[in-house]
mmCIF file of C-alpha atoms in Angstrom:
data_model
loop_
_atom_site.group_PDB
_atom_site.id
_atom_site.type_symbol
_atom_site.label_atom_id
_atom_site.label_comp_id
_atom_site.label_asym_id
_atom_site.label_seq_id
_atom_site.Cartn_x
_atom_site.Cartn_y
_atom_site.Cartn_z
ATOM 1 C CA UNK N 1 -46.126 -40.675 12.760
ATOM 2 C CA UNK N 2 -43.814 -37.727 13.053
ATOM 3 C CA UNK N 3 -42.010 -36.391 10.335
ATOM 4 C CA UNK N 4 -38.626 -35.203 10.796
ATOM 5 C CA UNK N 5 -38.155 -31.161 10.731
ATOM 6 C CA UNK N 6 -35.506 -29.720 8.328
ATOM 7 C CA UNK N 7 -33.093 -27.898 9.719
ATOM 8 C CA UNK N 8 -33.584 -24.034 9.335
ATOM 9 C CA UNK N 9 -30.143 -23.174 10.365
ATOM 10 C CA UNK N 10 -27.868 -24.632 7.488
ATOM 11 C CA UNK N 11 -28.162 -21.462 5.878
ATOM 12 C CA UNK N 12 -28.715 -19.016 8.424
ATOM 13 C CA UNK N 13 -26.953 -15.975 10.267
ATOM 14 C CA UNK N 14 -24.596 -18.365 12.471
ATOM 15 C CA UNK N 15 -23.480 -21.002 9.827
ATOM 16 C CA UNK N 16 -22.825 -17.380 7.835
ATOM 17 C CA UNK N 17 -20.648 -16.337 10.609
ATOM 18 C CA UNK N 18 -18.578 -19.558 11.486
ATOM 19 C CA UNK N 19 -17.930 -19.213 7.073
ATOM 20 C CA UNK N 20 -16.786 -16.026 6.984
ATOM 21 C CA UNK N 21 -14.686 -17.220 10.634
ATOM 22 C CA UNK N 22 -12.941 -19.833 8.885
ATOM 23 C CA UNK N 23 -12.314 -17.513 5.289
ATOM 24 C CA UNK N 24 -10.617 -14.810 7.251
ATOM 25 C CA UNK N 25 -8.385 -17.618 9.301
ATOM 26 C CA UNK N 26 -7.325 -19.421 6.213
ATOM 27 C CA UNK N 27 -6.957 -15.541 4.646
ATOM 28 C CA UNK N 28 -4.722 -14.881 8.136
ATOM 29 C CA UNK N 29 -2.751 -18.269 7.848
ATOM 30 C CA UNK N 30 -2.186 -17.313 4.271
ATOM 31 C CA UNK N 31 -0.691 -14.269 4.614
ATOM 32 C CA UNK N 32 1.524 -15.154 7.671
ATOM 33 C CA UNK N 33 2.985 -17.952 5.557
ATOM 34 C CA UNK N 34 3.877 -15.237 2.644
ATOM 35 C CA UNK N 35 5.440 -13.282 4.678
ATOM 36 C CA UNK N 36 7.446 -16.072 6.238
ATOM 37 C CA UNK N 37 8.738 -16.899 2.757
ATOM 38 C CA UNK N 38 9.182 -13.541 2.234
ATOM 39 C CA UNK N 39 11.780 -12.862 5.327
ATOM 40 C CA UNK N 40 13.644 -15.959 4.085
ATOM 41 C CA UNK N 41 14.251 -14.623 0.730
ATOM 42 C CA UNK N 42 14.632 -10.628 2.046
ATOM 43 C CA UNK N 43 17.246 -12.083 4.544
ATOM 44 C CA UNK N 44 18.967 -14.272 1.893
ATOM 45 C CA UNK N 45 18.986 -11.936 -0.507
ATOM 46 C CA UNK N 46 20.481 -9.386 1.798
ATOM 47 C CA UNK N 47 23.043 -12.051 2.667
ATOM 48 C CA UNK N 48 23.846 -11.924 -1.221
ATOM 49 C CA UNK N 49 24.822 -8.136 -1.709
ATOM 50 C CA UNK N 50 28.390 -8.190 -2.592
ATOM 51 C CA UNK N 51 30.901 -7.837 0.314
ATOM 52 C CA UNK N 52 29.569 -7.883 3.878
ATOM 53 C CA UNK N 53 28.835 -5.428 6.831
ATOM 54 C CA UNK N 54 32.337 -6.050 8.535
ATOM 55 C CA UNK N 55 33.503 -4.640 5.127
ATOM 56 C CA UNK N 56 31.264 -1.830 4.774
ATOM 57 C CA UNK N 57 32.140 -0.623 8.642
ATOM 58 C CA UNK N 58 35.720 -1.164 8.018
ATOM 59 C CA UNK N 59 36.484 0.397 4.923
ATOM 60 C CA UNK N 60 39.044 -0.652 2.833
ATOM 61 C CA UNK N 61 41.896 -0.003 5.074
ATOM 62 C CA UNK N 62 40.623 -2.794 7.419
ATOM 63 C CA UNK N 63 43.199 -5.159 8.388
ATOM 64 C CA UNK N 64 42.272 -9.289 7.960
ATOM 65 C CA UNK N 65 42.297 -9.480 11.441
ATOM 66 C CA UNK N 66 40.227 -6.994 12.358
ATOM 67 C CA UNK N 67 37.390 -7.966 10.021
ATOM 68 C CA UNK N 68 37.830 -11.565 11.671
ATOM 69 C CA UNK N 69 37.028 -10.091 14.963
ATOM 70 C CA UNK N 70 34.345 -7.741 13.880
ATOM 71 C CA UNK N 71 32.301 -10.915 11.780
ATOM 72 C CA UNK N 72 32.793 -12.787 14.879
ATOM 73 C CA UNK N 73 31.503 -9.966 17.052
ATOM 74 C CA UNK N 74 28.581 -9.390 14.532
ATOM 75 C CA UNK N 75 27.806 -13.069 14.292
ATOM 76 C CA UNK N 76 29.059 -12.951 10.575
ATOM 77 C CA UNK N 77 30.849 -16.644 10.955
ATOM 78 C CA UNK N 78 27.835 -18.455 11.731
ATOM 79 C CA UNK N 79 25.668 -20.252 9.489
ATOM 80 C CA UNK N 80 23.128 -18.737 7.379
ATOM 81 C CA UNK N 81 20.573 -20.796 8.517
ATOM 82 C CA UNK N 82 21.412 -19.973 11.984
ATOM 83 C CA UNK N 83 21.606 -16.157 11.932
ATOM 84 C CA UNK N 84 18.122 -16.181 9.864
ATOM 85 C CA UNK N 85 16.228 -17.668 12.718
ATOM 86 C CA UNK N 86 17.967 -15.698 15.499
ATOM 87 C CA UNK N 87 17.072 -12.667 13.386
ATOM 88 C CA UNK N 88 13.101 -13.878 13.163
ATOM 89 C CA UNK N 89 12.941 -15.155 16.434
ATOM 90 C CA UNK N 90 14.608 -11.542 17.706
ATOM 91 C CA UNK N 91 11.995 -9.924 15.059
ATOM 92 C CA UNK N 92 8.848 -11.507 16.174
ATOM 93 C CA UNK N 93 9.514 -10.416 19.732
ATOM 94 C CA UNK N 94 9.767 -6.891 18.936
ATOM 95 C CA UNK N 95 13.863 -6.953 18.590
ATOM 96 C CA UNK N 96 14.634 -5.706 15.437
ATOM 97 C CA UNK N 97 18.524 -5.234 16.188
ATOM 98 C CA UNK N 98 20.822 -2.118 16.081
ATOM 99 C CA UNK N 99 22.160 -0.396 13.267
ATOM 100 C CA UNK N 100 25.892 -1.222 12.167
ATOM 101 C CA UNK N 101 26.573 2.545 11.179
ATOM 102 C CA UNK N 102 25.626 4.052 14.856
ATOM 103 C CA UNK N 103 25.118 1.326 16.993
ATOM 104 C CA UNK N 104 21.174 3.187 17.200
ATOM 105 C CA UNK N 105 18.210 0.869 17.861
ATOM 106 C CA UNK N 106 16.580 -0.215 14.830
ATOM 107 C CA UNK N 107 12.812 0.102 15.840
ATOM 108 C CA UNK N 108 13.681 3.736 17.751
ATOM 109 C CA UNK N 109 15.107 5.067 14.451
ATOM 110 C CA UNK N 110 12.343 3.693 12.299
ATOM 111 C CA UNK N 111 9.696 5.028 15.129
ATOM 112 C CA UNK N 112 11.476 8.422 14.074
ATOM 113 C CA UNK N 113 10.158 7.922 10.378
ATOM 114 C CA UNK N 114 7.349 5.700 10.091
ATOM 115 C CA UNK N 115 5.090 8.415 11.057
ATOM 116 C CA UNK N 116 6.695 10.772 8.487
ATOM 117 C CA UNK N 117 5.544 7.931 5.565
ATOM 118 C CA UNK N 118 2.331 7.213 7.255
ATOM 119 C CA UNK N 119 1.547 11.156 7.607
ATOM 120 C CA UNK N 120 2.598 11.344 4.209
ATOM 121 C CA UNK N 121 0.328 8.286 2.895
ATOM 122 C CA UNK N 122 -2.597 9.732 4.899
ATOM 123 C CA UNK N 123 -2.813 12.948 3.226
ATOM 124 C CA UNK N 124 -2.263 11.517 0.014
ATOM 125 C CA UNK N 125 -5.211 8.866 0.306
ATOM 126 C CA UNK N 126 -7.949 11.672 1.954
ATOM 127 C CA UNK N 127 -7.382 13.787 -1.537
ATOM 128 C CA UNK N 128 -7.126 10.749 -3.830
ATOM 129 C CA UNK N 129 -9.649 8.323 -2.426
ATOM 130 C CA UNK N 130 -12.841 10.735 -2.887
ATOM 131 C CA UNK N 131 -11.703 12.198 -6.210
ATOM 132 C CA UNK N 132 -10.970 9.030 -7.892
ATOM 133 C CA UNK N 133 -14.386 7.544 -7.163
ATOM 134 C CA UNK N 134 -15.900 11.532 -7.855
ATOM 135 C CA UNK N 135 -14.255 11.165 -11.432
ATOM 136 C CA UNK N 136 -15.333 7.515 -12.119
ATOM 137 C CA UNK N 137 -18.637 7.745 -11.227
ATOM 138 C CA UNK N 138 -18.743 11.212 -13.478
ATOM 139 C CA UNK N 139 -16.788 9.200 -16.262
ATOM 140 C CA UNK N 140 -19.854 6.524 -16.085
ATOM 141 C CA UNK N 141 -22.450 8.985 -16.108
ATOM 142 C CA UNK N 142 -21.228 10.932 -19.178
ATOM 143 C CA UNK N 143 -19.892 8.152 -20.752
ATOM 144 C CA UNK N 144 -18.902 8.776 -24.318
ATOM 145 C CA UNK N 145 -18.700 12.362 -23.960
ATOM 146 C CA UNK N 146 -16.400 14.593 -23.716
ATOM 147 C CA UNK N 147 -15.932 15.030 -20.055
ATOM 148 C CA UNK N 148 -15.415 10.722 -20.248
ATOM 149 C CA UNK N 149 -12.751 10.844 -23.391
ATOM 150 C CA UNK N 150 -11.250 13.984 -21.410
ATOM 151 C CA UNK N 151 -11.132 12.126 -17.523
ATOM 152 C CA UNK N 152 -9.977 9.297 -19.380
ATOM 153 C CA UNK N 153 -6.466 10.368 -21.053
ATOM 154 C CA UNK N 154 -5.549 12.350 -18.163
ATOM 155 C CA UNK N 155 -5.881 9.081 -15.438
ATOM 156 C CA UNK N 156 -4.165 6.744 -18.250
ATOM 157 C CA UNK N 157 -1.514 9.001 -19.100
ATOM 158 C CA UNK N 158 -0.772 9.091 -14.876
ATOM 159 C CA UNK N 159 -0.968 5.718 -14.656
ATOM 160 C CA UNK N 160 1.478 5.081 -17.405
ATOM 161 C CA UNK N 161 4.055 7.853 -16.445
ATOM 162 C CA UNK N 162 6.322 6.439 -13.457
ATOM 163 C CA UNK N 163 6.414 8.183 -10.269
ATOM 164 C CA UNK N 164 9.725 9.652 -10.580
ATOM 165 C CA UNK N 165 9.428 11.534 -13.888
ATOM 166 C CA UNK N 166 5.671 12.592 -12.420
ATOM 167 C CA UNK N 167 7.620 13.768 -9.479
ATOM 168 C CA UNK N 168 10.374 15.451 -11.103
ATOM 169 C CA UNK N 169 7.812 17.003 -13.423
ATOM 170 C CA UNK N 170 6.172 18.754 -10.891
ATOM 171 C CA UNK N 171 9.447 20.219 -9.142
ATOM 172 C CA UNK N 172 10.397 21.571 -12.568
ATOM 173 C CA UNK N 173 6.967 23.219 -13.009
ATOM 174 C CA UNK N 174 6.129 24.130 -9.529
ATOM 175 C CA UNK N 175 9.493 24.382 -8.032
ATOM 176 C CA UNK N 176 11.943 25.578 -10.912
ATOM 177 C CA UNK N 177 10.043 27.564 -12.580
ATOM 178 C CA UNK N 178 7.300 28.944 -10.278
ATOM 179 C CA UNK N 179 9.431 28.807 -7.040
ATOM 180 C CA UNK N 180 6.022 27.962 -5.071
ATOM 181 C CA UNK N 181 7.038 25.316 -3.011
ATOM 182 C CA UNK N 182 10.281 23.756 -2.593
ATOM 183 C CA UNK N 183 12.130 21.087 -4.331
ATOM 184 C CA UNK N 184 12.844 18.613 -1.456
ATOM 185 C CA UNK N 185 10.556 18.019 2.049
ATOM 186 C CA UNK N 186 12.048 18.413 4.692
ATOM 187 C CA UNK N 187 10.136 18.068 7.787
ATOM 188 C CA UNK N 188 10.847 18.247 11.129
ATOM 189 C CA UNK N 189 9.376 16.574 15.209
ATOM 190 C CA UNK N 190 8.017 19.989 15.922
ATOM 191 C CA UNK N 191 6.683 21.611 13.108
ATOM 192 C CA UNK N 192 2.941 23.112 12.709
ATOM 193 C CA UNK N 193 0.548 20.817 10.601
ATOM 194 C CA UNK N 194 0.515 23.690 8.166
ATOM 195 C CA UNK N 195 4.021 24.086 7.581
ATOM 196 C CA UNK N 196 4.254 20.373 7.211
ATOM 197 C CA UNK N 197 1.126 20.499 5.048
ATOM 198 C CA UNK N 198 3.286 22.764 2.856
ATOM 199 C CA UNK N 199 6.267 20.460 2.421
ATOM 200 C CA UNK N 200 4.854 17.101 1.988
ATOM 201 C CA UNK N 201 2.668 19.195 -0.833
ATOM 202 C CA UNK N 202 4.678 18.160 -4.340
ATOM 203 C CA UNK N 203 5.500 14.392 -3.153
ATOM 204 C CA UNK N 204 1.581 14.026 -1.961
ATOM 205 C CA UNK N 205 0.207 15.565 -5.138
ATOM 206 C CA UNK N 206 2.669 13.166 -6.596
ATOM 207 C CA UNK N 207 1.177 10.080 -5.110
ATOM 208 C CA UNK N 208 -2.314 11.229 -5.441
ATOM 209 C CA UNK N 209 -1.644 11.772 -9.410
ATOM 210 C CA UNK N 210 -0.550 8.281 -9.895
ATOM 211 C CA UNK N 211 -3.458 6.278 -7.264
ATOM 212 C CA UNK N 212 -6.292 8.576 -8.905
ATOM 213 C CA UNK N 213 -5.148 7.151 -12.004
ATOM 214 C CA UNK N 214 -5.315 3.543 -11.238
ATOM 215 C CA UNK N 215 -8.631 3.889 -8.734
ATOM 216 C CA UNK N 216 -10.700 6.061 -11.310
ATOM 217 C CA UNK N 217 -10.105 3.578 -14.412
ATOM 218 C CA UNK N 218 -10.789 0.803 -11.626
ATOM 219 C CA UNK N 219 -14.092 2.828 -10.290
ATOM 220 C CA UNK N 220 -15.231 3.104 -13.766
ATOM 221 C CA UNK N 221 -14.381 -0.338 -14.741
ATOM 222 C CA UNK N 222 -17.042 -1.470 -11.861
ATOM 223 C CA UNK N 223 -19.515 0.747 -12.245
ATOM 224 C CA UNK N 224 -19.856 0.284 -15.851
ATOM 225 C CA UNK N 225 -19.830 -3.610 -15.216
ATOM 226 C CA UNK N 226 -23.110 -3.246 -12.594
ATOM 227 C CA UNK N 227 -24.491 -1.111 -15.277
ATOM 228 C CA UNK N 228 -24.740 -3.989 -17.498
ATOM 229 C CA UNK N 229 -27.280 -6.062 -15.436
ATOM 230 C CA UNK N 230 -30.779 -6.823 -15.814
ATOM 231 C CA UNK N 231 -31.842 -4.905 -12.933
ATOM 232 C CA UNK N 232 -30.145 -1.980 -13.517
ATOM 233 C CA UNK N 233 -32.198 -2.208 -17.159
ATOM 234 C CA UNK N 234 -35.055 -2.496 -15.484
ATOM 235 C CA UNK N 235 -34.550 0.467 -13.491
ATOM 236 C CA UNK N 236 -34.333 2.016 -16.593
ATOM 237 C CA UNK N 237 -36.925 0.835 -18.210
ATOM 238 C CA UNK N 238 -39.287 2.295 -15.593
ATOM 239 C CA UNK N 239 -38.092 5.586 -15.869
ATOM 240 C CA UNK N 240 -35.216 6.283 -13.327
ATOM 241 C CA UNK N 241 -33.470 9.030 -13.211
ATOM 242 C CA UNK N 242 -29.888 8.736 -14.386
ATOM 243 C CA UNK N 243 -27.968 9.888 -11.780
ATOM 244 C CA UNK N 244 -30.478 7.850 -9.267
ATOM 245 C CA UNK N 245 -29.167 4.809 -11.649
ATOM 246 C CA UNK N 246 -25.841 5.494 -10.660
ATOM 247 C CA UNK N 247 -25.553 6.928 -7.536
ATOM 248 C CA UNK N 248 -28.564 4.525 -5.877
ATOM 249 C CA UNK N 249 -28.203 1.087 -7.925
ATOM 250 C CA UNK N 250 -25.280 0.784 -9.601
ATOM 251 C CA UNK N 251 -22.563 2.282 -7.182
ATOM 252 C CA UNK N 252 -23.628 0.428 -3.882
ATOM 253 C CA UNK N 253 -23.981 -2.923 -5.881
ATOM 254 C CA UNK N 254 -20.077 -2.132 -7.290
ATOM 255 C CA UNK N 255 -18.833 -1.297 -4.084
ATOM 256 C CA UNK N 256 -16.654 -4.719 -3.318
ATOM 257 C CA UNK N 257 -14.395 -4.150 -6.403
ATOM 258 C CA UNK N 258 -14.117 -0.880 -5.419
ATOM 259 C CA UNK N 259 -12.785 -1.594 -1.684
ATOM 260 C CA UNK N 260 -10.478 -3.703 -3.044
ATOM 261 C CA UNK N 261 -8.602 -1.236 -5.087
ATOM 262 C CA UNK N 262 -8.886 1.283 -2.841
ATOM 263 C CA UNK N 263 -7.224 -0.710 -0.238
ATOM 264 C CA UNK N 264 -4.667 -1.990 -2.817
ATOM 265 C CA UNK N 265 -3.711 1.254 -3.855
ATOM 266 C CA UNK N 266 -3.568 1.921 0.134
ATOM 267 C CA UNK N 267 -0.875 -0.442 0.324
ATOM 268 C CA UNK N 268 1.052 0.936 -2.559
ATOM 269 C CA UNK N 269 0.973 4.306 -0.600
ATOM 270 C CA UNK N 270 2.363 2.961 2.428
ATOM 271 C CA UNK N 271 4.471 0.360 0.768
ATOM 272 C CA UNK N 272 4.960 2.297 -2.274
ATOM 273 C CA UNK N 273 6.507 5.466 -1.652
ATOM 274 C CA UNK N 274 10.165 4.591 -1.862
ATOM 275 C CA UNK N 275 11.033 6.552 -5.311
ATOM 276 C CA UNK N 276 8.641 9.144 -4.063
ATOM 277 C CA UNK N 277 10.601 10.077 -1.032
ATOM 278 C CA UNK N 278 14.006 9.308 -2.751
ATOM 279 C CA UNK N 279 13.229 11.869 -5.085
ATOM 280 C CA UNK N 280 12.246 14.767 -2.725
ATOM 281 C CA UNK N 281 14.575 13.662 0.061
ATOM 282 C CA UNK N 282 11.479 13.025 2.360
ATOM 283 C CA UNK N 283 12.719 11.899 5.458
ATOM 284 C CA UNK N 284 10.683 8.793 5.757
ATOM 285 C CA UNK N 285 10.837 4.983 5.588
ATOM 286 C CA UNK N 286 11.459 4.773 2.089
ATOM 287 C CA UNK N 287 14.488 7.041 2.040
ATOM 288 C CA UNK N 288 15.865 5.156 5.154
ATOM 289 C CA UNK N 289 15.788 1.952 3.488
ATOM 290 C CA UNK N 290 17.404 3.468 0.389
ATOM 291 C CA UNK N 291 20.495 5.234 2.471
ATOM 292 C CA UNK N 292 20.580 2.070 4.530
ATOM 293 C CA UNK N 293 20.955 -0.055 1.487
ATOM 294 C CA UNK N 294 23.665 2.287 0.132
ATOM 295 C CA UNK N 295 25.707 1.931 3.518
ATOM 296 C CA UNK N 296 25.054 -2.048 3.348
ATOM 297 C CA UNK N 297 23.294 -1.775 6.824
ATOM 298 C CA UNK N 298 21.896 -4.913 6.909
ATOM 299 C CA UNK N 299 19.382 -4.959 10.516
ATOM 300 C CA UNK N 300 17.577 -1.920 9.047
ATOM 301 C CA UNK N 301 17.277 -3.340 5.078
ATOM 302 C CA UNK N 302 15.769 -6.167 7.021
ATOM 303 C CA UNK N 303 13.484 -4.611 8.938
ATOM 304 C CA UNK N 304 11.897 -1.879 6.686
ATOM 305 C CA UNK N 305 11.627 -4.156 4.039
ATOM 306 C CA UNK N 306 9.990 -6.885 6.339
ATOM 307 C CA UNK N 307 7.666 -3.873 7.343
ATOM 308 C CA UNK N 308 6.606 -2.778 3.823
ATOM 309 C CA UNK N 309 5.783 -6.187 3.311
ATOM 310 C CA UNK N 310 3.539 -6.886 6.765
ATOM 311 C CA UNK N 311 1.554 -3.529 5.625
ATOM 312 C CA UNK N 312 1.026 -4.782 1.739
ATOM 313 C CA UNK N 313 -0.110 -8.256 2.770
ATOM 314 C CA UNK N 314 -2.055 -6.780 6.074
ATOM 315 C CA UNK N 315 -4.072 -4.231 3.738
ATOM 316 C CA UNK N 316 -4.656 -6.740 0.944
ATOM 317 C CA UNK N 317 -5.927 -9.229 3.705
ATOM 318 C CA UNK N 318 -8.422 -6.456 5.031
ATOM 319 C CA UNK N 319 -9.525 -5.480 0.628
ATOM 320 C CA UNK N 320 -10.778 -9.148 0.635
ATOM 321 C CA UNK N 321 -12.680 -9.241 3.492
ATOM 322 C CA UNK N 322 -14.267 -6.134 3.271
ATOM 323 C CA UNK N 323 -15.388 -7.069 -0.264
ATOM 324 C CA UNK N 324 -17.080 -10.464 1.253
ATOM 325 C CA UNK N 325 -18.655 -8.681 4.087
ATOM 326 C CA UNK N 326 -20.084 -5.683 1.767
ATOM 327 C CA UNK N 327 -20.802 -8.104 -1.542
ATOM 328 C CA UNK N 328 -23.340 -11.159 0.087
ATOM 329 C CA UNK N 329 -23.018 -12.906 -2.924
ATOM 330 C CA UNK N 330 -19.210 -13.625 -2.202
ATOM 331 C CA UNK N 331 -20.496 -15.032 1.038
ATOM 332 C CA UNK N 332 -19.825 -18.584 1.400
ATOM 333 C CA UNK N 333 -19.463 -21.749 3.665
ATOM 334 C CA UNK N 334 -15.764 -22.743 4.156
#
């Protein structure tokens, strides 16, 4: 009599795949719904400011009549309801709208500055990437010692200073009193990668102060966790070497938590680095958002802010599946 067969492919490579299919659509679903709710409450709250954009193009001289005619003109009289989903509707197709200041195109005068912030975020993550997981792994391997206590207070005291008083720190030191580099970044469509190397200089080193901070105590946090299990015991039990411990067992068995903060503190670079730029006058996304908000332009609040928030969820989305795809243990069947 035959026996039935079991069936070998429950747990193999495909039913692994169609999982980790269906965890990154839920993951995508997710994250398109938050940032749904999200537009509703940026373009509400916008809606809230006091006064409205009629007012802030007219000045106070503006007559009753004319800011009639302009809200009408602007759309201002219709519903709330109904201006939100004109204004996502526009959005998703690529429309974000012109600004009420200059009449300019939205997306061309953010195209104009989003590479500034990017360029800016860039160099910022290639420094502080490597030498926050350079000092955590160090930090784990000399744990307890001096050069531990030492990395240690310097990445907590970062982390707990804000960004502006790091920021205006360093133009008082390097700026004011050294007169190395100057106190605001101005930068410009045709300058040489060194020259613009040279301005973005005390903002980056800014940034990078703060995200070493929170990725080294994050790297450490991991590695030291990984160097708590059985294996890694055993490893030294036979003998290891330390930094073969460390470097070869622990650190590519901690690498998931590690992705994720990096890519976290990604997203607070891009997403992040509106006090940054304030304070330096950096002509990128975050000052335009800032200026825009002072001069109640509405479209291009919108807009960036809807941006920073597609690039925080989009970067969080790819930290969690990376960390499933390097980790196999956080594989599962959906």
């Amino acid at each position: 009599m035959a026996t039935a067969q079991p069936d070998v492919f429950v747990t193999g490579r495909p039913s692994r795949r169609r999982g980790l299919a269906r965890y990154v659509l839920r993951r995508v679903t997710a994250g398109l719904g938050l940032l749904l709710v999200l537009s509703s409450l940026l373009f509400i709250g916008s809606e809230l400011l006091p006064g409205d954009a009629a007012s802030a193009i007219l000045g106070r001289s503006a007559t009753p009549a004319a800011l009639a005619e302009l809200r009408e003109t602007l759309g201002l009289n219709q519903p709330l309801i109904i201006r939100y989903f004109k204004w996502l509707t526009a959005f998703v197709q690529g429309d974000l709208g012109s600004s009420l200041l200059n009449g300019r195109s939205v997306a061309d005068s953010i195209g104009a500055r989003l590479g500034n912030t990017l360029f800016l975020a860039a160099a910022a993550a290639i420094v502080a990437v490597p030498v926050s997981v350079f000092l955590g792994i160090i930090s784990v391997r000399y744990r307890g010692r001096f050069i531990d206590r030492a990395i240690a207070l310097a990445t907590r005291t970062f982390v707990a200073l804000p960004e502006f008083f790091v920021g205006y720190l360093l133009i008082y030191i390097l700026s004011v009193s050294l007169g190395w580099f100057a106190s605001s970044s101005a930068v410009f469509a045709r300058m040489g990668l060194e020259d613009r190397i040279a301005a973005i200089f005390l903002p980056g080193l800014t940034l990078v102060l703060v995200v070493t901070g929170h990725i080294t105590t994050m790297v450490r946090a991991s590695v030291l966790d990984v160097m708590g299990k059985p294996f890694i015991e055993m490893a030294v039990l036979k003998g290891v070497p330390d930094n073969t411990v460390v470097w070869r067992h622990a650190l590519p068995n901690a690498l998931s938590p590690i992705i994720n903060v990096v890519l976290v503190n990604l997203a607070y670079l891009v997403a992040g680095v509106v006090v940054v730029e304030v304070v330096f006058v950096y002509p990128g996304m975050g000052q335009f958002m800032v200026d825009s908000v002072v001069n109640r332009d509405v479209p291009v609040v919108q807009a960036t802010a809807l941006l920073f928030a597609g690039v925080y969820i989009g970067l969080n989305l790819c930290a969690d599946v990376l960390s499933v795809l390097v980790n196999p243990r956080l594989r599962f069947e959906a």
